[in-house]
Coordinates of C-alpha atoms in Angstrom, one line a residue:
M1 CA 29.2 8.7 -12.0
E2 CA 31.1 5.5 -12.3
Q3 CA 31.3 3.7 -15.7
W4 CA 31.6 -0.1 -15.8
S5 CA 33.4 -1.9 -18.6
A6 CA 32.0 -5.0 -20.2
T7 CA 34.4 -7.0 -18.2
T8 CA 33.2 -5.4 -14.9
I9 CA 29.5 -5.9 -15.8
Q10 CA 30.2 -9.6 -16.4
A11 CA 32.0 -9.9 -13.1
F12 CA 29.2 -8.1 -11.3
R13 CA 26.5 -10.4 -12.7
Q14 CA 28.4 -13.5 -11.8
T15 CA 29.1 -12.3 -8.3
L16 CA 25.6 -11.1 -7.6
L17 CA 23.8 -14.2 -9.0
A18 CA 26.3 -16.6 -7.2
W19 CA 25.2 -14.9 -3.9
Y20 CA 21.5 -14.9 -4.9
D21 CA 21.7 -18.7 -5.7
Q22 CA 23.1 -19.4 -2.3
S23 CA 21.5 -16.8 -0.1
G24 CA 18.4 -15.4 -1.9
R25 CA 15.3 -15.2 0.3
D26 CA 12.9 -18.2 0.1
L27 CA 9.5 -16.4 -0.4
P28 CA 6.3 -18.2 -1.5
W29 CA 5.8 -16.3 -4.6
R30 CA 9.3 -17.4 -5.8
R31 CA 8.4 -21.2 -5.9
D32 CA 7.7 -20.8 -9.5
Q33 CA 7.5 -18.2 -12.3
D34 CA 3.8 -17.9 -12.6
P35 CA 2.9 -14.4 -13.7
Y36 CA -0.2 -14.3 -11.4
H37 CA 1.8 -15.1 -8.3
V38 CA 4.6 -12.6 -9.3
W39 CA 1.9 -9.9 -10.0
V40 CA 0.0 -10.3 -6.9
S41 CA 3.2 -10.4 -4.7
E42 CA 4.5 -7.2 -6.3
I43 CA 1.3 -5.4 -5.9
M44 CA 1.2 -6.3 -2.2
L45 CA 4.8 -5.4 -1.7
Q46 CA 4.2 -1.8 -2.8
Q47 CA 4.6 0.3 0.5
T48 CA 4.5 -2.9 2.5
Q49 CA 7.3 -5.2 4.1
V50 CA 8.0 -8.6 3.1
N51 CA 7.2 -10.2 6.4
T52 CA 3.9 -8.4 6.5
V53 CA 3.0 -9.5 3.0
I54 CA 3.7 -13.2 3.4
P55 CA 0.6 -14.3 5.4
Y56 CA -1.7 -12.0 3.3
Y57 CA -0.2 -13.4 0.2
Q58 CA -0.8 -17.0 1.2
R59 CA -4.4 -16.3 2.4
F60 CA -5.0 -14.4 -0.8
M61 CA -3.9 -17.3 -3.1
A62 CA -6.0 -19.8 -0.9
A63 CA -9.1 -17.5 -1.6
F64 CA -8.3 -16.5 -5.2
P65 CA -6.0 -19.3 -6.6
T66 CA -6.4 -18.1 -10.2
V67 CA -6.9 -14.9 -12.3
T68 CA -10.3 -16.3 -13.1
A69 CA -11.3 -16.6 -9.5
L70 CA -10.0 -13.2 -8.7
A71 CA -11.9 -11.6 -11.7
A72 CA -15.1 -13.3 -10.5
A73 CA -14.7 -12.5 -6.7
D74 CA -17.3 -10.7 -4.7
Q75 CA -15.7 -7.3 -3.9
A76 CA -16.5 -7.5 -0.3
D77 CA -14.6 -10.8 -0.1
L78 CA -11.7 -9.2 -1.9
L79 CA -11.6 -6.2 0.3
K80 CA -11.8 -8.3 3.5
A81 CA -8.8 -10.4 2.3
W82 CA -6.9 -7.2 1.6
Q83 CA -8.0 -5.6 5.0
G84 CA -5.0 -4.3 7.0
L85 CA -2.6 -4.0 3.8
G86 CA -3.6 -0.4 3.3
Y87 CA -3.5 1.4 0.0
Y88 CA -6.9 -0.1 -0.9
S89 CA -7.1 0.9 -4.4
R90 CA -4.4 -1.7 -5.1
A91 CA -7.0 -4.5 -4.4
R92 CA -9.7 -2.9 -6.5
N93 CA -7.1 -2.4 -9.4
L94 CA -6.1 -6.0 -9.1
Q95 CA -9.5 -7.2 -9.7
R96 CA -10.1 -4.8 -12.5
A97 CA -6.9 -6.1 -14.2
A98 CA -7.8 -9.6 -13.7
Q99 CA -11.2 -9.0 -15.3
Q100 CA -9.2 -7.5 -18.2
L101 CA -7.0 -10.5 -18.6
V102 CA -10.1 -12.8 -18.5
H103 CA -12.5 -10.9 -20.8
D104 CA -10.1 -8.8 -23.1
Y105 CA -7.0 -11.2 -23.2
H106 CA -8.9 -14.5 -23.0
G107 CA -6.7 -15.5 -20.1
V108 CA -3.4 -15.1 -22.1
W109 CA -0.9 -12.9 -20.3
P110 CA 0.9 -10.0 -22.2
R111 CA 4.5 -11.0 -22.3
T112 CA 6.4 -7.7 -22.4
A113 CA 6.8 -4.9 -20.0
A114 CA 5.3 -2.4 -22.5
E115 CA 2.2 -4.5 -23.0
L116 CA 1.7 -5.4 -19.3
Q117 CA 1.4 -1.7 -18.7
D118 CA -2.0 -1.8 -20.3
L119 CA -3.4 -3.6 -17.3
V120 CA -5.0 -1.4 -14.7
G121 CA -2.6 -0.7 -11.8
V122 CA 0.3 -2.1 -13.5
G123 CA 3.2 0.7 -13.6
P124 CA 6.7 0.4 -15.2
Y125 CA 8.2 -1.3 -12.2
T126 CA 5.6 -3.9 -11.8
A127 CA 5.4 -4.6 -15.5
C128 CA 9.3 -5.1 -15.7
A129 CA 9.2 -7.4 -12.6
I130 CA 6.6 -9.6 -14.2
A131 CA 8.1 -9.5 -17.6
S132 CA 11.5 -10.4 -16.5
I133 CA 10.7 -13.0 -13.8
A134 CA 7.7 -14.7 -15.5
F135 CA 8.8 -14.3 -19.3
G136 CA 12.5 -13.7 -19.2
E137 CA 12.4 -10.2 -20.8
V138 CA 15.8 -8.5 -20.4
V139 CA 14.5 -5.3 -18.5
P140 CA 15.5 -3.8 -15.2
A141 CA 12.9 -3.6 -12.4
V142 CA 13.5 -0.3 -10.9
D143 CA 11.9 0.1 -7.5
G144 CA 13.3 1.8 -4.3
N145 CA 15.8 -1.0 -3.8
A146 CA 17.2 -0.7 -7.5
F147 CA 17.4 3.1 -7.0
R148 CA 19.4 2.7 -3.8
V149 CA 21.6 -0.2 -4.8
F150 CA 22.7 1.4 -8.2
A151 CA 23.0 4.8 -6.9
R152 CA 25.4 3.6 -4.3
L153 CA 27.3 1.3 -6.7
L154 CA 27.7 3.8 -9.4
L155 CA 27.5 7.2 -7.6
I156 CA 24.5 8.3 -9.3
D157 CA 23.5 11.6 -7.9
A158 CA 20.2 12.2 -9.7
D159 CA 17.3 13.0 -7.5
I160 CA 15.1 9.8 -7.2
A161 CA 12.1 11.9 -6.2
Q162 CA 12.0 13.4 -9.7
P163 CA 9.7 11.3 -12.0
K164 CA 12.2 11.7 -14.9
T165 CA 15.0 10.0 -13.0
R166 CA 13.4 6.5 -13.4
Q167 CA 14.2 6.7 -17.2
L168 CA 17.8 7.6 -16.4
F169 CA 18.3 4.6 -14.1
M170 CA 16.5 2.3 -16.6
K171 CA 18.9 3.4 -19.3
I172 CA 22.0 3.0 -17.0
I173 CA 20.9 -0.5 -15.5
Q174 CA 19.6 -1.9 -18.9
P175 CA 23.1 -3.1 -20.1
I176 CA 23.9 -4.4 -16.7
V177 CA 20.9 -6.8 -16.5
D178 CA 21.9 -10.5 -17.0
P179 CA 20.7 -11.5 -20.3
Q180 CA 20.4 -15.2 -19.4
R181 CA 18.7 -14.7 -16.0
P182 CA 17.0 -11.3 -15.9
G183 CA 14.4 -12.3 -13.3
A184 CA 17.0 -13.7 -11.0
F185 CA 19.0 -10.6 -11.5
N186 CA 16.1 -8.4 -10.5
Q187 CA 15.2 -10.4 -7.5
A188 CA 18.9 -10.4 -6.4
I189 CA 18.9 -6.6 -6.6
M190 CA 15.7 -6.7 -4.4
D191 CA 17.3 -8.9 -1.8
L192 CA 20.5 -6.8 -1.9
G193 CA 18.6 -3.7 -1.3
S194 CA 16.7 -5.3 1.7
S195 CA 19.8 -6.7 3.3
Y196 CA 23.3 -5.3 2.9
M197 CA 22.3 -2.1 1.2
T198 CA 19.3 -1.0 3.3
A199 CA 18.4 2.7 3.5
K200 CA 19.3 2.9 7.2
N201 CA 22.0 0.9 8.9
P202 CA 23.5 -0.9 5.8
D203 CA 26.4 -3.3 6.0
P204 CA 28.6 -2.5 2.9
E205 CA 31.7 -4.0 4.6
H206 CA 30.1 -7.5 4.3
S207 CA 28.2 -6.9 1.2
P208 CA 28.7 -9.6 -1.6
V209 CA 29.1 -6.8 -4.1
R210 CA 31.4 -4.8 -1.9
A211 CA 34.1 -4.7 -4.6
F212 CA 31.8 -3.0 -7.0
D213 CA 30.4 -0.3 -4.5
A214 CA 32.0 3.0 -5.2
S215 CA 30.0 4.8 -2.4
Y216 CA 31.7 2.2 0.0
R217 CA 35.2 3.0 -1.5
E218 CA 34.5 6.8 -1.0
G219 CA 33.0 6.5 2.5
R220 CA 29.8 8.0 1.2
V221 CA 27.3 5.2 1.5
L222 CA 24.6 7.1 3.1
D223 CA 24.9 10.0 0.7
Y224 CA 23.0 7.8 -1.8
P225 CA 20.5 7.7 -3.3
V226 CA 19.7 11.5 -3.4
K227 CA 16.1 12.1 -2.6
T228 CA 14.5 15.5 -1.8
K229 CA 12.0 15.2 1.1
K230 CA 8.4 14.7 0.5
P231 CA 6.0 17.4 1.9
R232 CA 4.4 16.6 5.2
P233 CA 0.9 14.9 4.9
K234 CA -2.0 17.3 5.1
I235 CA -3.8 17.2 8.4
V236 CA -7.5 16.4 7.8
P237 CA -9.7 16.6 10.8
Y238 CA -12.9 14.4 11.0
Y239 CA -15.6 13.5 13.5
G240 CA -16.1 9.9 13.9
L241 CA -19.8 9.1 15.1
V242 CA -20.1 6.0 17.2
I243 CA -23.8 5.6 17.0
T244 CA -25.5 2.7 18.7
S245 CA -29.0 1.3 19.1
P246 CA -30.6 -2.0 20.2
A247 CA -29.8 -3.3 16.5
G248 CA -26.0 -2.5 16.9
Y249 CA -23.7 0.0 15.6
L250 CA -24.3 2.4 12.7
L251 CA -21.9 1.7 9.8
V252 CA -21.7 3.2 6.4
Q253 CA -19.9 2.0 3.3
R254 CA -17.6 4.4 1.7
T255 CA -18.4 5.4 -2.0
A256 CA -16.4 5.0 -5.1
Q257 CA -15.6 8.7 -4.9
Q258 CA -14.1 8.6 -1.5
M259 CA -10.8 7.2 -0.1
L260 CA -11.3 3.6 1.2
A261 CA -13.9 2.9 -1.3
G262 CA -15.9 -0.2 -0.5
Y263 CA -14.8 -0.4 3.1
W264 CA -17.1 0.1 6.0
S265 CA -16.7 2.5 9.0
Y266 CA -18.6 4.5 11.5
P267 CA -19.8 7.7 9.9
L268 CA -16.8 10.1 9.4
I269 CA -17.6 13.6 9.0
P270 CA -15.1 16.0 7.7
Q271 CA -14.9 18.8 10.2
D272 CA -14.5 21.3 7.3
Q273 CA -17.9 20.5 6.1
L274 CA -19.4 21.9 9.2
R275 CA -17.9 25.3 8.8
E276 CA -18.2 28.3 6.4
S277 CA -14.5 27.9 5.3
A278 CA -11.7 25.4 6.1
T279 CA -10.0 28.0 8.2
A280 CA -13.0 28.8 10.3
S281 CA -12.5 28.5 13.9
T282 CA -15.2 26.9 16.1
T283 CA -15.8 24.6 19.0
V284 CA -16.6 21.0 19.4
A285 CA -20.0 22.1 21.0
A286 CA -20.9 24.2 18.1
D287 CA -19.9 21.5 15.5
M288 CA -22.1 19.0 17.4
A289 CA -25.0 21.5 17.2
T290 CA -24.5 21.9 13.4
L291 CA -24.1 18.0 13.1
T292 CA -27.4 17.6 15.0
Q293 CA -29.3 20.0 12.9
Q294 CA -27.9 18.5 9.6
W295 CA -28.8 14.9 10.6
A296 CA -32.3 15.9 11.5
T297 CA -32.9 17.8 8.4
D298 CA -31.2 15.5 6.0
H299 CA -31.7 12.0 7.5
H300 CA -34.6 12.5 9.9
L301 CA -32.4 11.0 12.7
A302 CA -32.4 12.9 16.1
L303 CA -28.9 12.7 17.5
T304 CA -27.8 13.6 21.0
L305 CA -24.2 13.7 20.7
T306 CA -21.5 13.5 23.5
P307 CA -17.9 14.0 23.0
V308 CA -15.7 10.9 23.7
A309 CA -12.8 11.2 26.1
G310 CA -9.3 11.1 24.9
K311 CA -7.1 12.5 22.2
P312 CA -8.2 12.4 18.6
I313 CA -7.3 9.1 16.8
Q314 CA -4.7 9.4 14.0
H315 CA -3.8 7.6 10.9
T316 CA -1.5 8.5 8.2
Y317 CA -2.1 8.0 4.4
T318 CA 0.2 8.8 1.6
H319 CA -0.8 12.6 1.4
Q320 CA -3.0 13.0 4.4
R321 CA -3.1 12.6 8.1
W322 CA -6.6 11.9 9.4
R323 CA -7.2 13.2 12.9
V324 CA -10.5 11.8 14.2
T325 CA -12.4 13.1 17.2
L326 CA -15.0 10.6 18.4
L327 CA -18.6 11.6 19.2
S328 CA -21.1 9.2 20.5
A329 CA -24.9 8.9 20.4
H330 CA -27.5 6.3 21.5
F331 CA -30.9 5.5 20.4
E332 CA -33.1 3.6 23.0
Q333 CA -35.3 2.4 20.1
T334 CA -33.7 1.6 16.7
P335 CA -34.7 4.3 14.2
S336 CA -35.3 3.9 10.4
L337 CA -32.5 4.5 8.1
A338 CA -34.7 5.2 5.1
L339 CA -32.9 8.5 4.5
Y340 CA -29.3 7.5 5.6
P341 CA -27.1 5.2 3.3
G342 CA -26.0 3.0 6.3
K343 CA -26.9 -0.1 8.2
W344 CA -27.2 -1.3 11.7
V345 CA -24.5 -4.0 12.4
P346 CA -24.5 -6.2 15.6
A347 CA -21.2 -5.8 17.4
A348 CA -20.4 -9.5 16.8
Q349 CA -20.9 -9.1 13.0
I350 CA -18.8 -6.0 12.5
D351 CA -15.6 -8.0 11.9
Q352 CA -17.3 -9.8 9.2
L353 CA -17.2 -6.6 6.9
P354 CA -14.1 -5.2 5.2
L355 CA -12.8 -2.5 7.6
P356 CA -10.1 0.0 7.0
K357 CA -7.3 0.6 9.8
I358 CA -8.9 3.9 10.8
Q359 CA -12.1 2.0 11.7
E360 CA -10.2 -0.7 13.7
K361 CA -8.5 2.1 15.6
M362 CA -11.9 3.8 16.4
M363 CA -13.3 0.4 17.5
Q364 CA -10.2 -0.2 19.8
R365 CA -10.7 3.3 21.5
W366 CA -14.3 2.6 22.0
A367 CA -13.8 -0.9 23.4
T368 CA -11.2 0.6 25.8
L369 CA -13.7 3.3 27.0
D370 CA -16.5 0.6 27.3
R371 CA -14.4 -1.5 29.5
E372 CA -13.4 1.5 31.8
K373 CA -17.2 2.3 32.4

């Protein structure tokens, strides 16, 4: 690993911040140093591209302009505002943390990274970003960009997939952070990692910090950062039930114990629940017979299920890939849902509910088939 002298560190700070002042991205959450704006943007930017986040951020701020407004928001409105961003627990944790700030902190923000981590959903990176940008604490904000940038600059070969590696990078970067402008320093590293020092197709030749880049000098840019591959997401097969009646479509709100909690979708039935074991082999016809019996017994709903043409619909979450086979059923007369925790929703009103991406994909498939009839 490269070791920088105090002189080199000072030169790096000056070079980096001069470039940032001239070429840093003009982003809506950078117009001020309001901790609320920094916080919401950083949570949205987790696992999501900047260009995708910008319109979401602007709509979110229009709907919930303050921490107090977010704390008091109806959860359905919050989830609707978040719809399409994915990783939906982020939205629920945002509100829980807003409620902490209002009720426990009386609206006064913690000012250090250590204290900020007491807020729900605020991890080490987000805490350091808020503390440095909003409150001027001299701490490095170590995210994927910082891992990549400093691994290349300094030839750090520690595996960034290992949780303990974060502390190593924190220790290495801490003395490099500009003590006068820590927030700008961290944002400059973010911009550097998303431009000249990207994961794929970087441009080290024209990088403003090329003179400090040891991986460029050695011709090993793409060897850094070192990261072991994640295991492939587990395939989880579901049946998605498109059930209609004169009153509309049957939708159910997912519970707090399920993924996508608070969002609405067609009934999604894990195929493993229909079988004696997860490895048991069966046919769609046999599963439909089991489903029909279960719904008649448990919900007093007499389904006549029909397979929907086409390949299963797929959507990947962090550790799971859902594979949804659609089945349809229609009631000529609208039955009671006294024993089923769902509701009939007219087609024109479905979009008013917070819907996860998998539901949008199921509706798109169904709409395509409906047009082809």
